[in-house]
Coordinates of C-alpha atoms (C1' of nucleotides) in Angstrom, one line a residue:
Chain P
M1 CA 121.7 83.6 53.2
V2 CA 125.4 84.1 52.7
S3 CA 125.1 87.8 53.4
M4 CA 123.1 87.1 56.5
E5 CA 126.0 84.9 57.8
I6 CA 128.4 87.7 57.2
I7 CA 126.4 90.2 59.2
L8 CA 126.0 87.8 62.1
V9 CA 129.7 87.0 62.1
S10 CA 130.7 90.7 62.0
M11 CA 128.3 91.5 64.8
E12 CA 129.8 88.8 66.9
T13 CA 133.3 90.1 66.4
T14 CA 132.6 93.8 66.9
S15 CA 130.1 93.6 69.8
E16 CA 132.4 91.6 72.1
T17 CA 130.3 88.4 72.6
T18 CA 126.9 90.0 73.2
A19 CA 125.8 88.4 76.4
P20 CA 122.1 87.5 76.8
V21 CA 120.3 90.5 78.4
S22 CA 116.8 89.8 79.6
D23 CA 114.0 92.3 78.9
L24 CA 113.0 94.7 81.6
E25 CA 109.4 93.5 81.3
T26 CA 110.4 89.9 82.1
H27 CA 111.1 91.1 85.7
L28 CA 108.0 91.1 87.8
G29 CA 109.7 93.5 90.2
Y30 CA 110.0 96.0 87.4
C31 CA 106.3 95.7 86.4
L32 CA 105.3 95.8 90.0
R33 CA 107.2 99.1 90.5
R34 CA 105.7 100.7 87.4
V35 CA 102.2 99.8 88.4
S36 CA 102.8 100.7 92.0
N37 CA 104.2 104.1 91.2
A38 CA 101.2 104.8 89.0
V39 CA 98.6 103.9 91.6
S40 CA 100.4 105.7 94.5
G41 CA 100.9 108.7 92.3
N42 CA 97.2 108.8 91.6
F43 CA 96.4 108.4 95.2
A44 CA 98.9 111.1 96.3
R45 CA 97.2 113.5 93.8
A46 CA 93.8 112.6 95.2
L47 CA 94.9 113.2 98.7
Q48 CA 96.1 116.7 97.9
A49 CA 92.5 117.7 98.2
K50 CA 92.9 117.2 102.0
R51 CA 96.5 118.5 102.0
T52 CA 97.6 115.1 103.0
S53 CA 100.4 112.7 101.9
V54 CA 100.1 108.9 101.4
A55 CA 102.5 108.4 104.4
E56 CA 100.4 110.6 106.6
W57 CA 97.3 108.7 105.6
V58 CA 98.8 105.3 106.4
L59 CA 100.1 106.6 109.7
L60 CA 96.7 108.1 110.7
R61 CA 95.0 104.9 109.6
Q62 CA 97.3 102.8 111.8
L63 CA 96.7 105.1 114.7
Y64 CA 93.0 104.8 114.2
D65 CA 93.0 101.1 115.0
R66 CA 95.5 101.2 117.8
R67 CA 94.1 103.5 120.5
Q68 CA 97.6 104.3 121.6
A69 CA 100.9 103.8 119.8
T70 CA 104.5 104.9 120.1
P71 CA 106.5 106.3 117.2
G72 CA 108.7 103.2 117.2
E73 CA 105.7 100.9 116.8
L74 CA 104.4 103.0 113.9
A75 CA 107.8 102.9 112.3
D76 CA 107.7 99.2 112.4
A77 CA 104.2 99.1 111.1
L78 CA 105.0 101.5 108.2
T79 CA 108.3 99.9 107.4
M80 CA 110.0 103.2 107.8
T81 CA 112.8 104.6 109.9
R82 CA 112.1 106.3 113.2
G83 CA 113.5 109.5 111.7
A84 CA 111.0 109.5 108.9
V85 CA 108.1 108.8 111.2
S86 CA 109.3 111.6 113.5
K87 CA 108.9 114.0 110.6
I88 CA 105.5 112.8 109.6
L89 CA 104.4 113.1 113.2
D90 CA 105.5 116.7 113.2
K91 CA 103.2 117.4 110.2
V92 CA 100.1 115.7 111.5
E93 CA 100.6 117.2 114.9
A94 CA 100.9 120.6 113.2
K95 CA 97.4 119.9 111.7
S96 CA 96.2 119.0 115.2
W97 CA 95.3 115.5 114.1
I98 CA 97.4 113.7 116.7
R99 CA 98.6 114.3 120.2
R100 CA 102.0 113.4 121.6
R101 CA 102.1 112.6 125.3
V102 CA 105.0 111.4 127.3
K103 CA 104.6 108.0 128.9
P104 CA 104.5 108.5 132.6
E105 CA 106.4 105.3 133.5
D106 CA 109.1 105.9 130.9
N107 CA 109.9 109.5 129.9
R108 CA 111.7 108.3 126.8
V109 CA 108.6 107.0 125.0
Q110 CA 105.7 108.9 123.6
L111 CA 102.1 107.9 123.5
L112 CA 100.4 109.0 120.4
S113 CA 96.7 109.2 119.8
L114 CA 94.4 110.8 117.4
T115 CA 92.6 114.0 118.4
A116 CA 88.9 114.5 117.8
A117 CA 89.8 116.2 114.5
G118 CA 92.0 113.3 113.6
R119 CA 89.3 110.8 114.3
R120 CA 87.1 112.9 112.1
I121 CA 89.5 113.2 109.1
V122 CA 90.3 109.5 108.9
P123 CA 86.9 108.4 107.4
E124 CA 87.2 111.2 104.9
L125 CA 90.6 110.0 103.8
A126 CA 89.4 106.4 103.7
K127 CA 86.7 107.5 101.3
I128 CA 89.4 108.9 99.0
A129 CA 91.4 105.8 99.3
D130 CA 88.5 103.6 98.5
R131 CA 87.5 105.6 95.5
N132 CA 91.1 105.7 94.2
D133 CA 91.5 101.9 94.6
D134 CA 88.2 101.2 93.0
Q135 CA 88.9 103.3 90.0
F136 CA 92.5 102.1 89.5
F137 CA 91.6 98.4 89.6
A138 CA 88.3 98.7 87.8
C139 CA 89.8 97.2 84.7
L140 CA 90.2 93.9 86.6
D141 CA 87.2 91.8 87.3
S142 CA 86.3 90.6 90.7
D143 CA 88.2 87.3 90.3
E144 CA 91.3 89.0 89.0
R145 CA 91.3 91.5 91.9
Q146 CA 91.0 88.7 94.4
S147 CA 93.7 86.8 92.6
L148 CA 96.0 89.8 92.7
G149 CA 95.3 90.3 96.4
R150 CA 96.1 86.7 97.1
L151 CA 99.4 86.8 95.3
L152 CA 100.5 90.0 96.9
G153 CA 99.5 88.6 100.3
K154 CA 101.6 85.5 99.7
L155 CA 104.6 87.6 98.8
A156 CA 104.1 89.8 101.8
T157 CA 103.9 86.7 104.0
C158 CA 106.9 85.0 102.7
H159 CA 109.0 88.2 102.9
Q160 CA 107.8 89.2 106.3
I161 CA 106.1 92.3 105.2
R162 CA 103.8 92.2 108.1
D163 CA 101.7 94.8 109.8
V164 CA 102.7 94.8 113.4
P165 CA 99.8 93.4 115.3
I166 CA 98.0 95.6 117.8
E167 CA 99.6 93.6 120.5
Chain Q
M1 CA 78.6 92.6 131.6
V2 CA 77.0 95.8 132.8
S3 CA 80.2 97.7 132.9
M4 CA 80.9 96.5 129.3
E5 CA 77.7 98.0 128.1
I6 CA 78.5 101.2 129.7
I7 CA 81.8 101.4 128.0
L8 CA 80.3 100.6 124.6
V9 CA 77.6 103.2 125.0
S10 CA 80.0 105.8 126.1
M11 CA 82.3 105.1 123.2
E12 CA 79.5 105.5 120.8
T13 CA 78.5 108.8 122.2
T14 CA 82.0 110.3 122.4
S15 CA 83.3 109.0 119.1
E16 CA 80.6 110.9 117.1
T17 CA 79.1 108.2 114.9
T18 CA 82.1 106.1 114.0
A19 CA 82.0 106.0 110.2
P20 CA 83.0 102.8 108.4
V21 CA 86.7 102.9 107.7
S22 CA 88.1 100.2 105.4
D23 CA 91.2 98.3 106.3
L24 CA 94.5 99.3 104.7
E25 CA 95.0 95.8 103.5
T26 CA 91.7 95.8 101.6
H27 CA 93.3 98.3 99.2
L28 CA 95.3 96.6 96.5
G29 CA 97.2 99.8 95.9
Y30 CA 98.5 99.6 99.4
C31 CA 99.6 96.0 99.2
L32 CA 101.1 96.7 95.8
R33 CA 103.2 99.5 97.3
R34 CA 104.4 97.5 100.2
V35 CA 105.5 94.6 98.0
S36 CA 107.0 96.9 95.4
N37 CA 109.0 98.8 97.9
A38 CA 110.4 95.6 99.3
V39 CA 111.5 94.2 95.9
S40 CA 112.9 97.5 94.7
G41 CA 114.7 97.9 98.0
N42 CA 116.2 94.5 97.7
F43 CA 117.3 95.3 94.1
A44 CA 118.7 98.7 95.0
R45 CA 120.8 97.0 97.7
A46 CA 122.0 94.3 95.2
L47 CA 123.0 97.0 92.7
Q48 CA 125.2 98.7 95.2
A49 CA 127.8 96.1 94.4
K50 CA 128.2 97.9 91.0
R51 CA 127.7 101.4 92.5
T52 CA 124.5 101.7 90.5
S53 CA 120.9 102.7 91.2
V54 CA 117.7 101.2 90.0
A55 CA 117.0 104.3 87.9
E56 CA 120.4 104.1 86.3
W57 CA 119.9 100.4 85.5
V58 CA 116.6 101.0 83.8
L59 CA 118.0 103.9 81.8
L60 CA 121.0 101.9 80.7
R61 CA 118.8 99.0 79.8
Q62 CA 116.6 101.1 77.6
L63 CA 119.6 102.6 75.9
Y64 CA 120.9 99.1 75.3
D65 CA 118.0 98.3 73.0
R66 CA 117.7 101.7 71.3
R67 CA 121.0 102.3 69.6
Q68 CA 120.3 106.0 69.9
A69 CA 117.9 107.9 72.1
T70 CA 117.3 111.5 73.3
P71 CA 116.8 112.5 77.0
G72 CA 113.2 113.3 76.2
E73 CA 112.5 109.9 74.8
L74 CA 114.1 108.2 77.8
A75 CA 112.1 110.4 80.1
D76 CA 108.9 109.1 78.5
A77 CA 110.1 105.6 78.6
L78 CA 111.0 105.8 82.3
T79 CA 107.9 107.8 83.2
M80 CA 110.1 110.4 84.7
T81 CA 110.6 114.2 84.2
R82 CA 113.3 115.5 81.9
G83 CA 114.9 117.1 84.9
A84 CA 115.3 113.8 86.7
V85 CA 116.6 112.1 83.6
S86 CA 119.1 114.9 83.1
K87 CA 120.6 114.1 86.5
I88 CA 120.8 110.4 86.0
L89 CA 122.5 111.1 82.7
D90 CA 125.1 113.1 84.5
K91 CA 125.9 110.2 86.7
V92 CA 126.1 107.5 84.1
E93 CA 128.1 109.9 81.9
A94 CA 130.5 110.5 84.8
K95 CA 131.1 106.7 84.9
S96 CA 131.7 106.8 81.1
W97 CA 128.9 104.5 80.4
I98 CA 127.1 106.8 78.0
R99 CA 128.1 109.4 75.5
R100 CA 126.1 112.6 74.9
R101 CA 126.3 114.1 71.4
V102 CA 124.5 117.0 69.9
K103 CA 122.3 116.2 67.0
P104 CA 123.7 117.8 64.0
E105 CA 120.4 118.8 62.4
D106 CA 119.0 120.2 65.6
N107 CA 121.4 121.6 68.2
R108 CA 118.8 121.5 70.9
V109 CA 118.6 117.7 71.1
Q110 CA 121.2 115.3 72.3
L111 CA 121.8 111.8 70.9
L112 CA 122.7 109.4 73.7
S113 CA 124.4 106.1 73.2
L114 CA 126.2 103.6 75.4
T115 CA 130.0 103.5 75.3
A116 CA 131.9 100.2 75.1
A117 CA 132.1 100.2 78.9
G118 CA 128.4 100.8 79.0
R119 CA 127.6 97.9 76.7
R120 CA 129.8 95.8 78.9
I121 CA 128.2 96.7 82.2
V122 CA 124.6 96.1 81.1
P123 CA 124.8 92.3 81.0
E124 CA 126.4 92.3 84.5
L125 CA 123.6 94.4 85.8
A126 CA 121.0 92.2 84.0
K127 CA 122.5 89.2 85.9
I128 CA 121.9 91.0 89.2
A129 CA 118.4 91.9 88.1
D130 CA 117.6 88.3 87.1
R131 CA 118.9 86.9 90.3
N132 CA 117.0 89.5 92.4
D133 CA 113.8 88.8 90.6
D134 CA 114.2 85.0 90.8
Q135 CA 114.9 85.1 94.5
F136 CA 112.1 87.5 95.4
F137 CA 109.4 85.7 93.5
A138 CA 110.7 82.2 94.3
C139 CA 107.9 81.7 96.8
L140 CA 105.4 81.8 93.9
D141 CA 105.2 78.8 91.6
S142 CA 105.4 79.2 87.9
D143 CA 101.7 79.5 87.4
E144 CA 101.4 82.2 90.0
R145 CA 104.3 84.2 88.6
Q146 CA 102.7 84.0 85.2
S147 CA 99.4 85.0 86.6
L148 CA 100.9 88.0 88.4
G149 CA 102.7 89.1 85.3
R150 CA 99.5 88.9 83.3
L151 CA 97.5 91.0 85.9
L152 CA 100.2 93.6 86.1
G153 CA 100.4 93.7 82.3
K154 CA 96.7 94.3 82.1
L155 CA 96.9 97.1 84.6
A156 CA 99.8 98.6 82.7
T157 CA 97.8 98.4 79.5
C158 CA 94.6 99.9 80.7
H159 CA 96.5 102.7 82.5
Q160 CA 98.8 103.5 79.5
I161 CA 101.9 102.5 81.4
R162 CA 103.6 101.7 78.2
D163 CA 107.3 101.5 77.3
V164 CA 107.7 103.8 74.4
P165 CA 108.4 101.6 71.4
I166 CA 111.7 101.8 69.7
E167 CA 109.9 103.9 67.0
Chain R
dC1 C1' 113.8 139.6 58.7
dA2 C1' 112.3 140.5 63.5
dA3 C1' 109.4 139.2 67.2
dG4 C1' 107.2 135.9 69.4
dT5 C1' 106.4 131.0 70.2
dA6 C1' 107.6 126.2 70.7
dT7 C1' 110.8 122.7 71.9
dG8 C1' 114.6 120.3 74.3
dA9 C1' 117.6 120.2 78.1
dT10 C1' 119.3 122.0 82.5
dT11 C1' 119.0 124.3 86.9
dT12 C1' 116.9 125.5 91.1
dC13 C1' 114.0 124.8 94.7
dC14 C1' 111.3 121.7 97.4
dA15 C1' 109.4 117.4 99.7
dT16 C1' 110.4 112.8 100.9
dG17 C1' 112.9 109.2 103.3
dG18 C1' 117.2 106.6 104.7
dA19 C1' 121.6 106.5 107.5
dA20 C1' 124.0 107.9 111.1
dA21 C1' 125.1 111.1 114.7
dC22 C1' 123.0 112.9 118.6
dC23 C1' 120.4 113.7 123.0
dA24 C1' 117.7 112.2 126.9
dT25 C1' 116.3 108.6 129.8
dT26 C1' 116.4 104.1 131.7
dG27 C1' 118.5 99.8 132.9
dT28 C1' 122.6 97.0 134.3
dC29 C1' 126.3 95.6 137.0
dA30 C1' 130.8 95.9 139.2
Chain J
dT1 C1' 126.2 104.2 143.6
dG2 C1' 128.5 105.4 139.5
dA3 C1' 130.0 104.2 135.0
dC4 C1' 128.3 102.3 130.9
dA5 C1' 125.2 100.0 127.8
dA6 C1' 120.6 100.0 125.8
dT7 C1' 116.5 102.2 124.2
dG8 C1' 113.4 105.8 122.2
dG9 C1' 113.2 109.9 119.7
dT10 C1' 115.1 113.8 117.0
dT11 C1' 118.3 116.1 114.0
dT12 C1' 121.5 116.5 110.3
dC13 C1' 123.1 115.2 106.1
dC14 C1' 122.5 113.1 101.8
dA15 C1' 120.3 111.1 97.6
dT16 C1' 116.2 111.0 94.8
dG17 C1' 112.7 112.9 91.9
dG18 C1' 108.9 116.3 90.8
dA19 C1' 107.6 121.3 89.5
dA20 C1' 108.7 125.3 87.7
dA21 C1' 112.0 128.7 86.1
dT22 C1' 115.6 129.3 83.0
dC23 C1' 118.5 128.9 78.8
dA24 C1' 119.5 127.9 74.1
dT25 C1' 118.0 126.8 69.7
dA26 C1' 114.6 126.3 66.1
dC27 C1' 110.3 127.4 64.0
dT28 C1' 106.4 130.6 62.6
dT29 C1' 104.4 134.5 61.0
dG30 C1' 103.4 139.4 60.3

DNA sequence: CAAGTATGATTTCCATGGAAACCATTGTCA
DNA sequence: TGACAATGGTTTCCATGGAAATCATACTTG
């Protein structure tokens, strides 16, 4: 007991008032990031089969709903910069999955739309996405998955992480 | 009404048997990624005040627990490649927050440790991390936060996303 | 012991995505 | 109308991080 006190006292003096440092795992943001990186990494690997990236998938999926969209709208929907979207568009255009057309009334804006090939690839990618999600979250039961979805939805709502409506 | 039918029929014929495509938001992985990006983005911005990145924070925090660690061990703990860790080490070493020493028994491996300045900065960064997490998850009540933590923990466990123990 | 292999760290190359500068076009207003 | 702001998109530059090649050191085995 006496020696214990000595150790503690000496630690206190040498390690300049050890401030309380919370564990990494106590931060939900940290846990979220680890799990998110894992699932997105999985998904990215699965999409390789179609030579596609996660960002391309999300963009194509957005364009699948909206018949027409501009790069700026997609940037908002993806929470990405216009510059980043511009580059993704280059790639999917190179694969002939989208078409860029200039808006007649305003030559600054582009009207994007899926090509026939693009409309064909989206369901295939969706299948990969479904399978990936199913597998990754299989270790949660149905209630837990629903609960997780609800919590993420609540966070998304209160932080304005919103998909831009089709308008 | 008649024209409506015509449109629908024509769509069905031209869009070659529209396969069922699930919504993005039905994928938990997608929601997870959006929320995770938001919270990590916030955190990264907050860390700018100390000229530090999220990766550097996590590395320093890991080194704070382990008195000694090798780059390889940290790479495992951070789920990053050795190459990436090597670069982060360059940065925190440039700030004199860590020290690299060659292991005497094996000249291939390095023994990393925090410097006094490094030990001093970690609690400051921890405070930023605490505040960021508190703010971001403030819209969840205590039960919800606990629930989210439990679900993420379960996913981490069943996908082997494990912090390497101090050994 | 020498040659070959294994291990740890670094370097190089590449892809991604943000920030800001840039360009073209449109709108405003003096 | 002509200058100037605003808007939409692209380009350039930078930081990050993975993959693979590289380098140095240690281990193994013939």
